Amino acid sequence: MKNYRFKEVKLRAYNKTAKKMFYSNQDGVAFINSKTGFSVVEIDLQNFNVEGVLADDEDSVLMNAVHFKDKHNNDIYEGDVVFFRRHIAKQLLPMVGVVMGKDFSYSINSGIEHFPMVYNDKDLEILGNIFENTDEELAKKAEEKISKYRTK
């Protein structure tokens, strides 16, 4: 294990009641794992005391960063809606899909097919996520992106 490097674990949790996203790299926030689930807590950074619970597994969805960045250098998480392009039938087609994870492998579900995430996707761009954006907002952003690639 001499040359093995551990990846930084980045998490986020969306609290359905508060309608707020919490990130593990956010100042004053810590993610705590237990036998029964997880909690997101507020930490007093001067005294390292827990100030209160911000979210827990009963009312929140926990998501992992997929260790990819979009073209704007933003971390991509499960649940993000992304624009990407793939070669299909000898054409480079614009597509939109939701990032999904299973057993620490990640793919983009476009509704038609699951596409594996690849490092060399220069067009990969986050349009939003399925928790903080409405379907209408995401559809509008997707249409704007895809329309740039339509042939006239």
CSV table of N, CA and C in Angstrom, one decimal:
chain,number,residue,atom,x,y,z
A,1,MET,N,0.8,-1.2,0.0
A,1,MET,CA,0.0,0.0,0.0
A,1,MET,C,0.9,1.3,0.0
A,2,LYS,N,2.1,1.1,-0.3
A,2,LYS,CA,3.0,2.2,-0.3
A,2,LYS,C,2.6,3.3,-1.3
A,3,ASN,N,2.2,3.0,-2.4
A,3,ASN,CA,1.8,4.0,-3.4
A,3,ASN,C,0.3,4.3,-3.5
A,4,TYR,N,-0.4,3.8,-2.6
A,4,TYR,CA,-1.9,4.0,-2.6
A,4,TYR,C,-2.2,5.3,-2.0
A,5,ARG,N,-3.0,6.1,-2.7
A,5,ARG,CA,-3.5,7.4,-2.2
A,5,ARG,C,-5.0,7.4,-2.0
A,6,PHE,N,-5.4,7.8,-0.8
A,6,PHE,CA,-6.8,7.9,-0.5
A,6,PHE,C,-7.4,9.1,-1.1
A,7,LYS,N,-8.6,9.0,-1.6
A,7,LYS,CA,-9.3,10.2,-2.2
A,7,LYS,C,-10.0,10.9,-1.0
A,8,GLU,N,-10.1,12.2,-1.1
A,8,GLU,CA,-10.8,13.0,-0.1
A,8,GLU,C,-12.3,12.6,-0.2
A,9,VAL,N,-12.9,12.3,0.9
A,9,VAL,CA,-14.3,12.0,0.9
A,9,VAL,C,-15.1,13.3,1.0
A,10,LYS,N,-15.9,13.6,0.1
A,10,LYS,CA,-16.7,14.8,0.1
A,10,LYS,C,-18.2,14.4,0.1
A,11,LEU,N,-18.9,14.9,1.0
A,11,LEU,CA,-20.4,14.6,1.1
A,11,LEU,C,-21.2,15.8,1.1
A,12,ARG,N,-22.5,15.6,0.8
A,12,ARG,CA,-23.4,16.7,0.9
A,12,ARG,C,-24.7,16.0,1.4
A,13,ALA,N,-25.5,16.7,2.1
A,13,ALA,CA,-26.8,16.2,2.5
A,13,ALA,C,-27.9,17.3,2.3
A,14,TYR,N,-29.0,16.9,1.7
A,14,TYR,CA,-30.1,17.8,1.5
A,14,TYR,C,-31.2,17.5,2.5
A,15,ASN,N,-31.5,18.5,3.4
A,15,ASN,CA,-32.5,18.4,4.4
A,15,ASN,C,-33.8,18.8,3.7
A,16,LYS,N,-34.8,17.9,3.7
A,16,LYS,CA,-36.0,18.1,3.0
A,16,LYS,C,-36.9,19.2,3.7
A,17,THR,N,-36.9,19.2,5.1
A,17,THR,CA,-37.7,20.1,5.8
A,17,THR,C,-37.2,21.5,5.7
A,18,ALA,N,-35.9,21.7,5.9
A,18,ALA,CA,-35.3,23.0,5.8
A,18,ALA,C,-35.1,23.5,4.4
A,19,LYS,N,-35.1,22.5,3.4
A,19,LYS,CA,-34.9,22.7,2.0
A,19,LYS,C,-33.5,23.4,1.8
A,20,LYS,N,-32.5,22.8,2.4
A,20,LYS,CA,-31.2,23.3,2.4
A,20,LYS,C,-30.2,22.2,2.2
A,21,MET,N,-29.1,22.5,1.5
A,21,MET,CA,-28.0,21.6,1.2
A,21,MET,C,-26.9,21.9,2.2
A,22,PHE,N,-26.3,20.9,2.8
A,22,PHE,CA,-25.1,21.0,3.7
A,22,PHE,C,-24.0,20.3,3.0
A,23,TYR,N,-22.8,20.9,3.1
A,23,TYR,CA,-21.6,20.3,2.5
A,23,TYR,C,-20.6,19.9,3.6
A,24,SER,N,-19.9,18.8,3.4
A,24,SER,CA,-18.9,18.4,4.4
A,24,SER,C,-17.7,19.3,4.5
A,25,ASN,N,-17.4,20.1,3.5
A,25,ASN,CA,-16.3,21.0,3.5
A,25,ASN,C,-16.7,22.4,3.9
A,26,GLN,N,-17.9,22.5,4.4
A,26,GLN,CA,-18.5,23.8,4.8
A,26,GLN,C,-18.0,24.2,6.2
A,27,ASP,N,-17.5,25.4,6.4
A,27,ASP,CA,-17.1,25.8,7.8
A,27,ASP,C,-18.2,25.7,8.8
A,28,GLY,N,-17.9,25.1,10.0
A,28,GLY,CA,-18.8,25.1,11.0
A,28,GLY,C,-19.8,23.9,10.9
A,29,VAL,N,-19.6,23.0,9.9
A,29,VAL,CA,-20.5,21.9,9.7
A,29,VAL,C,-19.7,20.6,9.8
A,30,ALA,N,-20.2,19.6,10.4
A,30,ALA,CA,-19.6,18.3,10.5
A,30,ALA,C,-20.6,17.2,10.2
A,31,PHE,N,-20.2,16.1,9.5
A,31,PHE,CA,-21.0,15.0,9.3
A,31,PHE,C,-20.6,13.9,10.3
A,32,ILE,N,-21.5,13.3,11.0
A,32,ILE,CA,-21.2,12.3,12.0
A,32,ILE,C,-22.0,11.0,11.6
A,33,ASN,N,-21.2,9.9,11.5
A,33,ASN,CA,-21.8,8.6,11.2
A,33,ASN,C,-22.0,7.8,12.5
A,34,SER,N,-23.1,7.1,12.5
A,34,SER,CA,-23.4,6.2,13.6
A,34,SER,C,-23.9,4.9,13.1
A,35,LYS,N,-24.2,4.0,14.0
A,35,LYS,CA,-24.8,2.7,13.6
A,35,LYS,C,-26.2,2.8,13.0
A,36,THR,N,-26.9,3.8,13.4
A,36,THR,CA,-28.3,4.0,12.9
A,36,THR,C,-28.4,4.9,11.7
A,37,GLY,N,-27.3,5.7,11.4
A,37,GLY,CA,-27.4,6.6,10.2
A,37,GLY,C,-26.4,7.7,10.3
A,38,PHE,N,-26.8,8.9,10.0
A,38,PHE,CA,-25.9,10.0,10.0
A,38,PHE,C,-26.6,11.2,10.5
A,39,SER,N,-25.8,12.2,11.0
A,39,SER,CA,-26.3,13.5,11.4
A,39,SER,C,-25.3,14.6,10.8
A,40,VAL,N,-25.9,15.7,10.5
A,40,VAL,CA,-25.1,16.9,10.1
A,40,VAL,C,-25.3,17.8,11.3
A,41,VAL,N,-24.1,18.2,11.9
A,41,VAL,CA,-24.2,19.1,13.0
A,41,VAL,C,-23.4,20.4,12.8
A,42,GLU,N,-23.9,21.4,13.6
A,42,GLU,CA,-23.2,22.7,13.6
A,42,GLU,C,-22.2,22.6,14.7
A,43,ILE,N,-20.9,23.1,14.3
A,43,ILE,CA,-19.8,23.0,15.3
A,43,ILE,C,-19.4,24.4,15.6
A,44,ASP,N,-19.2,24.7,16.9
A,44,ASP,CA,-18.5,25.9,17.3
A,44,ASP,C,-17.0,25.7,17.1
A,45,LEU,N,-16.5,26.4,16.1
A,45,LEU,CA,-15.1,26.2,15.6
A,45,LEU,C,-14.1,26.7,16.7
A,46,GLN,N,-14.4,27.6,17.6
A,46,GLN,CA,-13.5,28.0,18.6
A,46,GLN,C,-13.3,27.0,19.7
A,47,ASN,N,-14.4,26.4,20.1
A,47,ASN,CA,-14.4,25.5,21.2
A,47,ASN,C,-14.6,24.0,20.8
A,48,PHE,N,-14.9,23.8,19.6
A,48,PHE,CA,-15.2,22.5,19.0
A,48,PHE,C,-16.3,21.8,19.7
A,49,ASN,N,-17.3,22.5,20.0
A,49,ASN,CA,-18.6,22.0,20.6
A,49,ASN,C,-19.6,21.8,19.6
A,50,VAL,N,-20.5,20.8,19.7
A,50,VAL,CA,-21.6,20.7,18.9
A,50,VAL,C,-22.7,21.6,19.3
A,51,GLU,N,-23.1,22.5,18.4
A,51,GLU,CA,-24.1,23.5,18.7
A,51,GLU,C,-25.5,23.0,18.5
A,52,GLY,N,-25.7,22.1,17.5
A,52,GLY,CA,-27.0,21.6,17.2
A,52,GLY,C,-27.0,20.7,16.0
A,53,VAL,N,-28.1,20.0,15.8
A,53,VAL,CA,-28.2,19.1,14.7
A,53,VAL,C,-28.9,19.9,13.5
A,54,LEU,N,-28.3,19.9,12.4
A,54,LEU,CA,-28.8,20.6,11.2
A,54,LEU,C,-29.7,19.7,10.3
A,55,ALA,N,-29.3,18.4,10.3
A,55,ALA,CA,-30.0,17.4,9.5
A,55,ALA,C,-29.6,16.0,10.0
A,56,ASP,N,-30.5,15.1,9.7
A,56,ASP,CA,-30.2,13.7,10.0
A,56,ASP,C,-30.8,12.8,9.0
A,57,ASP,N,-30.5,11.5,9.1
A,57,ASP,CA,-30.9,10.5,8.1
A,57,ASP,C,-32.4,10.3,7.9
A,58,GLU,N,-33.2,10.7,8.9
A,58,GLU,CA,-34.7,10.6,8.8
A,58,GLU,C,-35.3,11.6,7.8
A,59,ASP,N,-34.6,12.8,7.7
A,59,ASP,CA,-35.2,13.9,6.9
A,59,ASP,C,-34.3,14.4,5.9
A,60,SER,N,-33.2,13.6,5.6
A,60,SER,CA,-32.2,14.1,4.6
A,60,SER,C,-31.8,13.0,3.7
A,61,VAL,N,-31.2,13.5,2.6
A,61,VAL,CA,-30.6,12.6,1.6
A,61,VAL,C,-29.1,12.8,1.6
A,62,LEU,N,-28.3,11.8,1.8
A,62,LEU,CA,-26.9,11.9,1.8
A,62,LEU,C,-26.3,11.6,0.4
A,63,MET,N,-25.4,12.4,-0.1
A,63,MET,CA,-24.8,12.2,-1.4
A,63,MET,C,-23.3,12.3,-1.4
A,64,ASN,N,-22.7,11.5,-2.2
A,64,ASN,CA,-21.2,11.5,-2.3
A,64,ASN,C,-20.7,12.2,-3.5
A,65,ALA,N,-19.6,12.9,-3.4
A,65,ALA,CA,-18.9,13.5,-4.5
A,65,ALA,C,-18.4,12.4,-5.4
A,66,VAL,N,-18.4,12.5,-6.7
A,66,VAL,CA,-18.0,11.4,-7.6
A,66,VAL,C,-16.6,11.5,-8.1
A,67,HIS,N,-15.8,12.5,-7.5
A,67,HIS,CA,-14.4,12.7,-7.8
A,67,HIS,C,-14.2,13.1,-9.3
A,68,PHE,N,-15.2,13.8,-9.8
A,68,PHE,CA,-15.0,14.4,-11.1
A,68,PHE,C,-15.4,15.9,-10.9
A,69,LYS,N,-14.9,16.7,-11.8
A,69,LYS,CA,-15.3,18.1,-11.8
A,69,LYS,C,-15.8,18.5,-13.1
A,70,ASP,N,-16.7,19.5,-13.1
A,70,ASP,CA,-17.3,19.9,-14.4
A,70,ASP,C,-16.3,20.9,-15.1
A,71,LYS,N,-16.7,21.4,-16.2
A,71,LYS,CA,-15.8,22.3,-16.9
A,71,LYS,C,-15.5,23.6,-16.2
A,72,HIS,N,-16.3,23.9,-15.2
A,72,HIS,CA,-16.1,25.2,-14.4
A,72,HIS,C,-15.3,24.8,-13.1
A,73,ASN,N,-14.8,23.6,-13.0
A,73,ASN,CA,-14.0,23.1,-11.8
A,73,ASN,C,-14.9,22.9,-10.6
A,74,ASN,N,-16.2,22.7,-10.7
A,74,ASN,CA,-17.1,22.4,-9.6
A,74,ASN,C,-17.2,20.9,-9.4
A,75,ASP,N,-17.2,20.6,-8.1
A,75,ASP,CA,-17.3,19.1,-7.7
A,75,ASP,C,-18.7,18.6,-8.2
A,76,ILE,N,-18.7,17.4,-8.7
A,76,ILE,CA,-20.0,16.8,-9.1
A,76,ILE,C,-20.4,15.8,-8.1
A,77,TYR,N,-21.6,15.8,-7.7
A,77,TYR,CA,-22.2,14.9,-6.7
A,77,TYR,C,-23.3,14.1,-7.3
A,78,GLU,N,-23.6,13.0,-6.6
A,78,GLU,CA,-24.8,12.2,-7.0
A,78,GLU,C,-26.0,13.2,-6.9
A,79,GLY,N,-26.9,13.0,-7.8
A,79,GLY,CA,-28.1,13.9,-7.8
A,79,GLY,C,-28.0,15.1,-8.7
A,80,ASP,N,-26.8,15.4,-9.1
A,80,ASP,CA,-26.6,16.6,-10.0
A,80,ASP,C,-27.1,16.3,-11.4
A,81,VAL,N,-27.7,17.3,-12.0
A,81,VAL,CA,-28.1,17.2,-13.4
A,81,VAL,C,-27.0,17.8,-14.2
A,82,VAL,N,-26.5,17.1,-15.2
A,82,VAL,CA,-25.4,17.5,-16.0
A,82,VAL,C,-25.7,17.5,-17.5
A,83,PHE,N,-25.0,18.4,-18.2
A,83,PHE,CA,-25.0,18.4,-19.6
A,83,PHE,C,-23.7,17.7,-20.0
A,84,PHE,N,-23.8,16.9,-21.1
A,84,PHE,CA,-22.6,16.2,-21.6
A,84,PHE,C,-22.8,15.8,-23.0
A,85,ARG,N,-21.8,15.4,-23.7
A,85,ARG,CA,-21.9,14.9,-25.1
A,85,ARG,C,-21.3,13.5,-25.2
A,86,ARG,N,-21.9,12.7,-26.0
A,86,ARG,CA,-21.4,11.3,-26.2
A,86,ARG,C,-21.5,11.0,-27.7
A,87,HIS,N,-20.6,10.1,-28.1
A,87,HIS,CA,-20.6,9.6,-29.5
A,87,HIS,C,-21.6,8.5,-29.6
A,88,ILE,N,-22.6,8.7,-30.4
A,88,ILE,CA,-23.6,7.7,-30.7
A,88,ILE,C,-23.9,7.7,-32.2
A,89,ALA,N,-23.8,6.5,-32.7
A,89,ALA,CA,-23.9,6.3,-34.2
A,89,ALA,C,-23.1,7.3,-35.0
A,90,LYS,N,-21.8,7.4,-34.6
A,90,LYS,CA,-20.8,8.2,-35.3
A,90,LYS,C,-21.1,9.7,-35.2
A,91,GLN,N,-22.0,10.1,-34.3
A,91,GLN,CA,-22.3,11.5,-34.1
A,91,GLN,C,-22.0,11.9,-32.6
A,92,LEU,N,-21.5,13.1,-32.4
A,92,LEU,CA,-21.3,13.6,-31.0
A,92,LEU,C,-22.6,14.3,-30.6
A,93,LEU,N,-23.4,13.7,-29.8
A,93,LEU,CA,-24.7,14.2,-29.5
A,93,LEU,C,-24.8,14.9,-28.1
A,94,PRO,N,-25.4,16.0,-28.0
A,94,PRO,CA,-25.6,16.7,-26.7
A,94,PRO,C,-26.7,15.9,-25.9
A,95,MET,N,-26.4,15.8,-24.6
A,95,MET,CA,-27.4,15.0,-23.7
A,95,MET,C,-27.4,15.7,-22.3
A,96,VAL,N,-28.4,15.4,-21.6
A,96,VAL,CA,-28.6,15.8,-20.2
A,96,VAL,C,-29.0,14.6,-19.4
A,97,GLY,N,-28.5,14.5,-18.2
A,97,GLY,CA,-28.8,13.3,-17.4
A,97,GLY,C,-28.5,13.6,-15.9
A,98,VAL,N,-28.9,12.7,-15.1
A,98,VAL,CA,-28.7,12.7,-13.6
A,98,VAL,C,-27.6,11.8,-13.2
A,99,VAL,N,-26.7,12.3,-12.4
A,99,VAL,CA,-25.5,11.6,-11.9
A,99,VAL,C,-26.1,10.6,-10.8
A,100,MET,N,-25.7,9.3,-11.0
A,100,MET,CA,-26.2,8.3,-10.1
A,100,MET,C,-25.0,7.4,-9.7
A,101,GLY,N,-25.0,6.9,-8.5
A,101,GLY,CA,-23.9,6.1,-8.0
A,101,GLY,C,-24.4,4.7,-7.5
A,102,LYS,N,-23.6,3.7,-7.7
A,102,LYS,CA,-23.9,2.4,-7.1
A,102,LYS,C,-22.5,1.7,-6.9
A,103,ASP,N,-22.3,1.3,-5.7
A,103,ASP,CA,-21.1,0.6,-5.3
A,103,ASP,C,-19.8,1.4,-5.7
A,104,PHE,N,-19.8,2.7,-5.5
A,104,PHE,CA,-18.7,3.6,-5.8
A,104,PHE,C,-18.3,3.6,-7.3
A,105,SER,N,-19.3,3.3,-8.1
A,105,SER,CA,-19.1,3.6,-9.6
A,105,SER,C,-20.2,4.6,-10.0
A,106,TYR,N,-19.9,5.4,-10.9
A,106,TYR,CA,-20.9,6.5,-11.2
A,106,TYR,C,-21.2,6.5,-12.7
A,107,SER,N,-22.5,6.8,-12.9
A,107,SER,CA,-22.9,7.0,-14.3
A,107,SER,C,-23.9,8.1,-14.4
A,108,ILE,N,-24.2,8.4,-15.6
A,108,ILE,CA,-25.2,9.5,-15.9
A,108,ILE,C,-26.4,8.8,-16.6
A,109,ASN,N,-27.5,9.0,-15.9
A,109,ASN,CA,-28.8,8.4,-16.4
A,109,ASN,C,-29.5,9.4,-17.3
A,110,SER,N,-29.5,9.2,-18.6
A,110,SER,CA,-30.1,10.2,-19.5
A,110,SER,C,-31.6,9.9,-19.8
A,111,GLY,N,-32.1,8.9,-19.1
A,111,GLY,CA,-33.5,8.5,-19.4
A,111,GLY,C,-33.6,7.5,-20.5
A,112,ILE,N,-32.6,7.5,-21.4
A,112,ILE,CA,-32.5,6.5,-22.5
A,112,ILE,C,-31.5,5.4,-22.1
A,113,GLU,N,-30.4,5.8,-21.5
A,113,GLU,CA,-29.3,4.9,-21.2
A,113,GLU,C,-28.5,5.4,-20.1
A,114,HIS,N,-27.7,4.5,-19.4
A,114,HIS,CA,-26.8,4.9,-18.4
A,114,HIS,C,-25.4,5.0,-19.1
A,115,PHE,N,-24.8,6.2,-19.0
A,115,PHE,CA,-23.4,6.4,-19.6
A,115,PHE,C,-22.4,6.5,-18.4
A,116,PRO,N,-21.3,5.7,-18.5
A,116,PRO,CA,-20.3,5.9,-17.5
A,116,PRO,C,-19.7,7.3,-17.5
A,117,MET,N,-19.3,7.7,-16.3
A,117,MET,CA,-18.6,9.0,-16.3
A,117,MET,C,-17.2,8.8,-16.7
A,118,VAL,N,-16.7,9.8,-17.5
A,118,VAL,CA,-15.3,9.7,-18.0
A,118,VAL,C,-14.6,11.0,-17.8
A,119,TYR,N,-13.3,10.8,-17.5
A,119,TYR,CA,-12.5,12.0,-17.2
A,119,TYR,C,-12.3,13.0,-18.3
A,120,ASN,N,-12.3,12.5,-19.5
A,120,ASN,CA,-12.0,13.4,-20.7
A,120,ASN,C,-13.2,14.1,-21.2
A,121,ASP,N,-14.3,14.2,-20.5
A,121,ASP,CA,-15.5,14.9,-21.0
A,121,ASP,C,-15.3,16.4,-20.8
A,122,LYS,N,-14.9,17.1,-21.8
A,122,LYS,CA,-14.6,18.6,-21.7
A,122,LYS,C,-15.9,19.4,-21.6
A,123,ASP,N,-17.0,18.8,-22.0
A,123,ASP,CA,-18.3,19.6,-22.1
A,123,ASP,C,-19.1,19.4,-20.8
A,124,LEU,N,-18.7,18.5,-19.9
A,124,LEU,CA,-19.5,18.2,-18.7
A,124,LEU,C,-19.7,19.4,-17.9
A,125,GLU,N,-21.0,19.7,-17.7
A,125,GLU,CA,-21.4,21.0,-16.9
A,125,GLU,C,-22.6,20.7,-16.1
A,126,ILE,N,-22.5,21.1,-14.8
A,126,ILE,CA,-23.6,21.0,-13.9
A,126,ILE,C,-24.7,22.0,-14.2
A,127,LEU,N,-25.9,21.6,-14.4
A,127,LEU,CA,-27.0,22.5,-14.6
A,127,LEU,C,-27.8,22.7,-13.3
A,128,GLY,N,-27.7,21.9,-12.4
A,128,GLY,CA,-28.4,22.0,-11.1
A,128,GLY,C,-28.4,20.7,-10.4
A,129,ASN,N,-29.4,20.5,-9.5
A,129,ASN,CA,-29.5,19.2,-8.9
A,129,ASN,C,-31.0,18.9,-8.7
A,130,ILE,N,-31.3,17.6,-8.4
A,130,ILE,CA,-32.7,17.2,-8.4
A,130,ILE,C,-33.4,17.6,-7.1
A,131,PHE,N,-32.7,18.2,-6.1
A,131,PHE,CA,-33.3,18.6,-4.9
A,131,PHE,C,-33.6,20.1,-4.8
A,132,GLU,N,-32.7,20.9,-5.3
A,132,GLU,CA,-32.8,22.4,-5.2
A,132,GLU,C,-33.4,23.0,-6.4
A,133,ASN,N,-33.6,22.3,-7.5
A,133,ASN,CA,-34.2,22.9,-8.7
A,133,ASN,C,-35.4,22.1,-9.1
A,134,THR,N,-36.4,22.9,-9.6
A,134,THR,CA,-37.6,22.2,-10.1
A,134,THR,C,-37.4,21.6,-11.5
A,135,ASP,N,-38.2,20.7,-11.8
A,135,ASP,CA,-38.1,20.0,-13.2
A,135,ASP,C,-38.2,21.1,-14.3
A,136,GLU,N,-39.0,22.1,-14.1
A,136,GLU,CA,-39.2,23.1,-15.1
A,136,GLU,C,-37.9,23.9,-15.3
A,137,GLU,N,-37.2,24.3,-14.1
A,137,GLU,CA,-35.9,25.0,-14.2
A,137,GLU,C,-34.9,24.2,-14.9
A,138,LEU,N,-34.8,22.9,-14.5
A,138,LEU,CA,-33.8,22.0,-15.2
A,138,LEU,C,-34.1,21.8,-16.6
A,139,ALA,N,-35.3,21.7,-17.0
A,139,ALA,CA,-35.7,21.5,-18.4
A,139,ALA,C,-35.3,22.7,-19.2
A,140,LYS,N,-35.6,23.9,-18.7
A,140,LYS,CA,-35.2,25.1,-19.4
A,140,LYS,C,-33.7,25.2,-19.6
A,141,LYS,N,-32.9,24.9,-18.6
A,141,LYS,CA,-31.5,25.0,-18.7
A,141,LYS,C,-31.0,23.9,-19.7
A,142,ALA,N,-31.6,22.8,-19.7
A,142,ALA,CA,-31.2,21.7,-20.6
A,142,ALA,C,-31.5,22.1,-22.0
A,143,GLU,N,-32.7,22.6,-22.2
A,143,GLU,CA,-33.1,23.1,-23.6
A,143,GLU,C,-32.1,24.1,-24.1
A,144,GLU,N,-31.7,25.1,-23.3
A,144,GLU,CA,-30.8,26.1,-23.7
A,144,GLU,C,-29.5,25.6,-24.1
A,145,LYS,N,-28.9,24.6,-23.3
A,145,LYS,CA,-27.7,24.0,-23.7
A,145,LYS,C,-27.7,23.2,-24.9
A,146,ILE,N,-28.8,22.3,-25.0
A,146,ILE,CA,-28.9,21.4,-26.2
A,146,ILE,C,-29.1,22.2,-27.5
A,147,SER,N,-29.9,23.3,-27.4
A,147,SER,CA,-30.2,24.1,-28.6
A,147,SER,C,-29.0,24.7,-29.2
A,148,LYS,N,-27.9,24.9,-28.5
A,148,LYS,CA,-26.7,25.4,-29.1
A,148,LYS,C,-26.0,24.4,-30.0
A,149,TYR,N,-26.4,23.1,-29.9
A,149,TYR,CA,-25.7,22.1,-30.7
A,149,TYR,C,-26.6,21.6,-31.8
A,150,ARG,N,-27.8,22.1,-31.9
A,150,ARG,CA,-28.7,21.6,-33.0
A,150,ARG,C,-28.3,22.2,-34.3
A,151,THR,N,-28.4,21.4,-35.3
A,151,THR,CA,-28.1,21.8,-36.7
A,151,THR,C,-29.3,22.6,-37.2
A,152,LYS,N,-29.0,23.6,-38.0
A,152,LYS,CA,-30.1,24.4,-38.5
A,152,LYS,C,-30.4,24.0,-39.9
